[in-house]
């Protein structure tokens, strides 16, 4: 159970970093 929670946290963190990178790229192209 604990390892599964850690895995879920890692997945959420990687998804957030991906979206942050996309937002940064969009920000650079707009401005």
PDB file of N, CA and C in Angstrom:
ATOM      1  N   UNK A   1       0.842  -1.202   0.000  1.00  0.00           N
ATOM      2  CA  UNK A   1       0.000   0.000   0.000  1.00  0.00           C
ATOM      3  C   UNK A   1       0.877   1.252   0.000  1.00  0.00           C
ATOM      4  N   UNK A   2       1.906   1.270   0.812  1.00  0.00           N
ATOM      5  CA  UNK A   2       2.754   2.463   0.891  1.00  0.00           C
ATOM      6  C   UNK A   2       3.486   2.695  -0.425  1.00  0.00           C
ATOM      7  N   UNK A   3       4.029   1.628  -0.996  1.00  0.00           N
ATOM      8  CA  UNK A   3       4.752   1.777  -2.259  1.00  0.00           C
ATOM      9  C   UNK A   3       3.803   2.245  -3.352  1.00  0.00           C
ATOM     10  N   UNK A   4       2.560   1.782  -3.305  1.00  0.00           N
ATOM     11  CA  UNK A   4       1.580   2.204  -4.305  1.00  0.00           C
ATOM     12  C   UNK A   4       1.300   3.696  -4.179  1.00  0.00           C
ATOM     13  N   UNK A   5       1.208   4.181  -2.938  1.00  0.00           N
ATOM     14  CA  UNK A   5       0.989   5.614  -2.728  1.00  0.00           C
ATOM     15  C   UNK A   5       2.161   6.413  -3.269  1.00  0.00           C
ATOM     16  N   UNK A   6       3.370   5.943  -3.001  1.00  0.00           N
ATOM     17  CA  UNK A   6       4.559   6.637  -3.502  1.00  0.00           C
ATOM     18  C   UNK A   6       4.528   6.675  -5.026  1.00  0.00           C
ATOM     19  N   UNK A   7       4.125   5.556  -5.639  1.00  0.00           N
ATOM     20  CA  UNK A   7       4.042   5.501  -7.096  1.00  0.00           C
ATOM     21  C   UNK A   7       3.038   6.524  -7.609  1.00  0.00           C
ATOM     22  N   UNK A   8       1.890   6.625  -6.944  1.00  0.00           N
ATOM     23  CA  UNK A   8       0.880   7.597  -7.364  1.00  0.00           C
ATOM     24  C   UNK A   8       1.409   9.019  -7.221  1.00  0.00           C
ATOM     25  N   UNK A   9       2.117   9.288  -6.121  1.00  0.00           N
ATOM     26  CA  UNK A   9       2.684  10.621  -5.927  1.00  0.00           C
ATOM     27  C   UNK A   9       3.686  10.947  -7.024  1.00  0.00           C
ATOM     28  N   UNK A  10       4.509   9.974  -7.403  1.00  0.00           N
ATOM     29  CA  UNK A  10       5.482  10.189  -8.469  1.00  0.00           C
ATOM     30  C   UNK A  10       4.766  10.494  -9.779  1.00  0.00           C
ATOM     31  N   UNK A  11       3.687   9.765 -10.057  1.00  0.00           N
ATOM     32  CA  UNK A  11       2.927   9.995 -11.285  1.00  0.00           C
ATOM     33  C   UNK A  11       2.357  11.415 -11.310  1.00  0.00           C
ATOM     34  N   UNK A  12       1.759  11.836 -10.207  1.00  0.00           N
ATOM     35  CA  UNK A  12       1.178  13.178 -10.127  1.00  0.00           C
ATOM     36  C   UNK A  12       2.265  14.231 -10.297  1.00  0.00           C
ATOM     37  N   UNK A  13       3.417  14.025  -9.659  1.00  0.00           N
ATOM     38  CA  UNK A  13       4.505  14.994  -9.741  1.00  0.00           C
ATOM     39  C   UNK A  13       5.009  15.110 -11.171  1.00  0.00           C
ATOM     40  N   UNK A  14       5.181  13.977 -11.860  1.00  0.00           N
ATOM     41  CA  UNK A  14       5.673  14.008 -13.240  1.00  0.00           C
ATOM     42  C   UNK A  14       4.652  14.691 -14.147  1.00  0.00           C
ATOM     43  N   UNK A  15       3.362  14.446 -13.909  1.00  0.00           N
ATOM     44  CA  UNK A  15       2.329  15.095 -14.721  1.00  0.00           C
ATOM     45  C   UNK A  15       2.360  16.602 -14.504  1.00  0.00           C
ATOM     46  N   UNK A  16       2.530  17.032 -13.258  1.00  0.00           N
ATOM     47  CA  UNK A  16       2.582  18.464 -12.970  1.00  0.00           C
ATOM     48  C   UNK A  16       3.786  19.111 -13.639  1.00  0.00           C
ATOM     49  N   UNK A  17       4.943  18.453 -13.599  1.00  0.00           N
ATOM     50  CA  UNK A  17       6.135  19.020 -14.223  1.00  0.00           C
ATOM     51  C   UNK A  17       5.950  19.112 -15.733  1.00  0.00           C
ATOM     52  N   UNK A  18       5.255  18.122 -16.325  1.00  0.00           N
ATOM     53  CA  UNK A  18       4.995  18.167 -17.768  1.00  0.00           C
ATOM     54  C   UNK A  18       4.115  19.363 -18.110  1.00  0.00           C
ATOM     55  N   UNK A  19       3.047  19.577 -17.337  1.00  0.00           N
ATOM     56  CA  UNK A  19       2.154  20.701 -17.618  1.00  0.00           C
ATOM     57  C   UNK A  19       2.877  22.026 -17.404  1.00  0.00           C
ATOM     58  N   UNK A  20       3.738  22.100 -16.382  1.00  0.00           N
ATOM     59  CA  UNK A  20       4.509  23.323 -16.138  1.00  0.00           C
ATOM     60  C   UNK A  20       5.422  23.607 -17.320  1.00  0.00           C
ATOM     61  N   UNK A  21       6.054  22.573 -17.863  1.00  0.00           N
ATOM     62  CA  UNK A  21       6.917  22.756 -19.025  1.00  0.00           C
ATOM     63  C   UNK A  21       6.107  23.248 -20.213  1.00  0.00           C
ATOM     64  N   UNK A  22       4.921  22.691 -20.423  1.00  0.00           N
ATOM     65  CA  UNK A  22       4.061  23.130 -21.527  1.00  0.00           C
ATOM     66  C   UNK A  22       3.664  24.589 -21.348  1.00  0.00           C
ATOM     67  N   UNK A  23       3.315  24.976 -20.129  1.00  0.00           N
ATOM     68  CA  UNK A  23       2.932  26.367 -19.858  1.00  0.00           C
ATOM     69  C   UNK A  23       4.113  27.296 -20.120  1.00  0.00           C
ATOM     70  N   UNK A  24       5.310  26.895 -19.702  1.00  0.00           N
ATOM     71  CA  UNK A  24       6.497  27.716 -19.942  1.00  0.00           C
ATOM     72  C   UNK A  24       6.745  27.885 -21.431  1.00  0.00           C
ATOM     73  N   UNK A  25       6.589  26.816 -22.206  1.00  0.00           N
ATOM     74  CA  UNK A  25       6.793  26.895 -23.651  1.00  0.00           C
ATOM     75  C   UNK A  25       5.765  27.824 -24.283  1.00  0.00           C
ATOM     76  N   UNK A  26       4.516  27.711 -23.883  1.00  0.00           N
ATOM     77  CA  UNK A  26       3.467  28.577 -24.420  1.00  0.00           C
ATOM     78  C   UNK A  26       3.748  30.030 -24.050  1.00  0.00           C
ATOM     79  N   UNK A  27       4.191  30.268 -22.829  1.00  0.00           N
ATOM     80  CA  UNK A  27       4.507  31.623 -22.377  1.00  0.00           C
ATOM     81  C   UNK A  27       5.624  32.218 -23.220  1.00  0.00           C
ATOM     82  N   UNK A  28       6.648  31.416 -23.527  1.00  0.00           N
ATOM     83  CA  UNK A  28       7.767  31.907 -24.337  1.00  0.00           C
ATOM     84  C   UNK A  28       7.315  32.223 -25.757  1.00  0.00           C
ATOM     85  N   UNK A  29       6.447  31.396 -26.327  1.00  0.00           N
ATOM     86  CA  UNK A  29       6.012  31.644 -27.705  1.00  0.00           C
ATOM     87  C   UNK A  29       5.097  32.864 -27.776  1.00  0.00           C
ATOM     88  N   UNK A  30       4.286  33.078 -26.735  1.00  0.00           N
ATOM     89  CA  UNK A  30       3.364  34.224 -26.760  1.00  0.00           C
ATOM     90  C   UNK A  30       4.139  35.527 -26.575  1.00  0.00           C
ATOM     91  N   UNK A  31       5.044  35.570 -25.618  1.00  0.00           N
ATOM     92  CA  UNK A  31       5.741  36.828 -25.316  1.00  0.00           C
ATOM     93  C   UNK A  31       7.135  36.874 -25.877  1.00  0.00           C
TER      94      UNK A  31
END
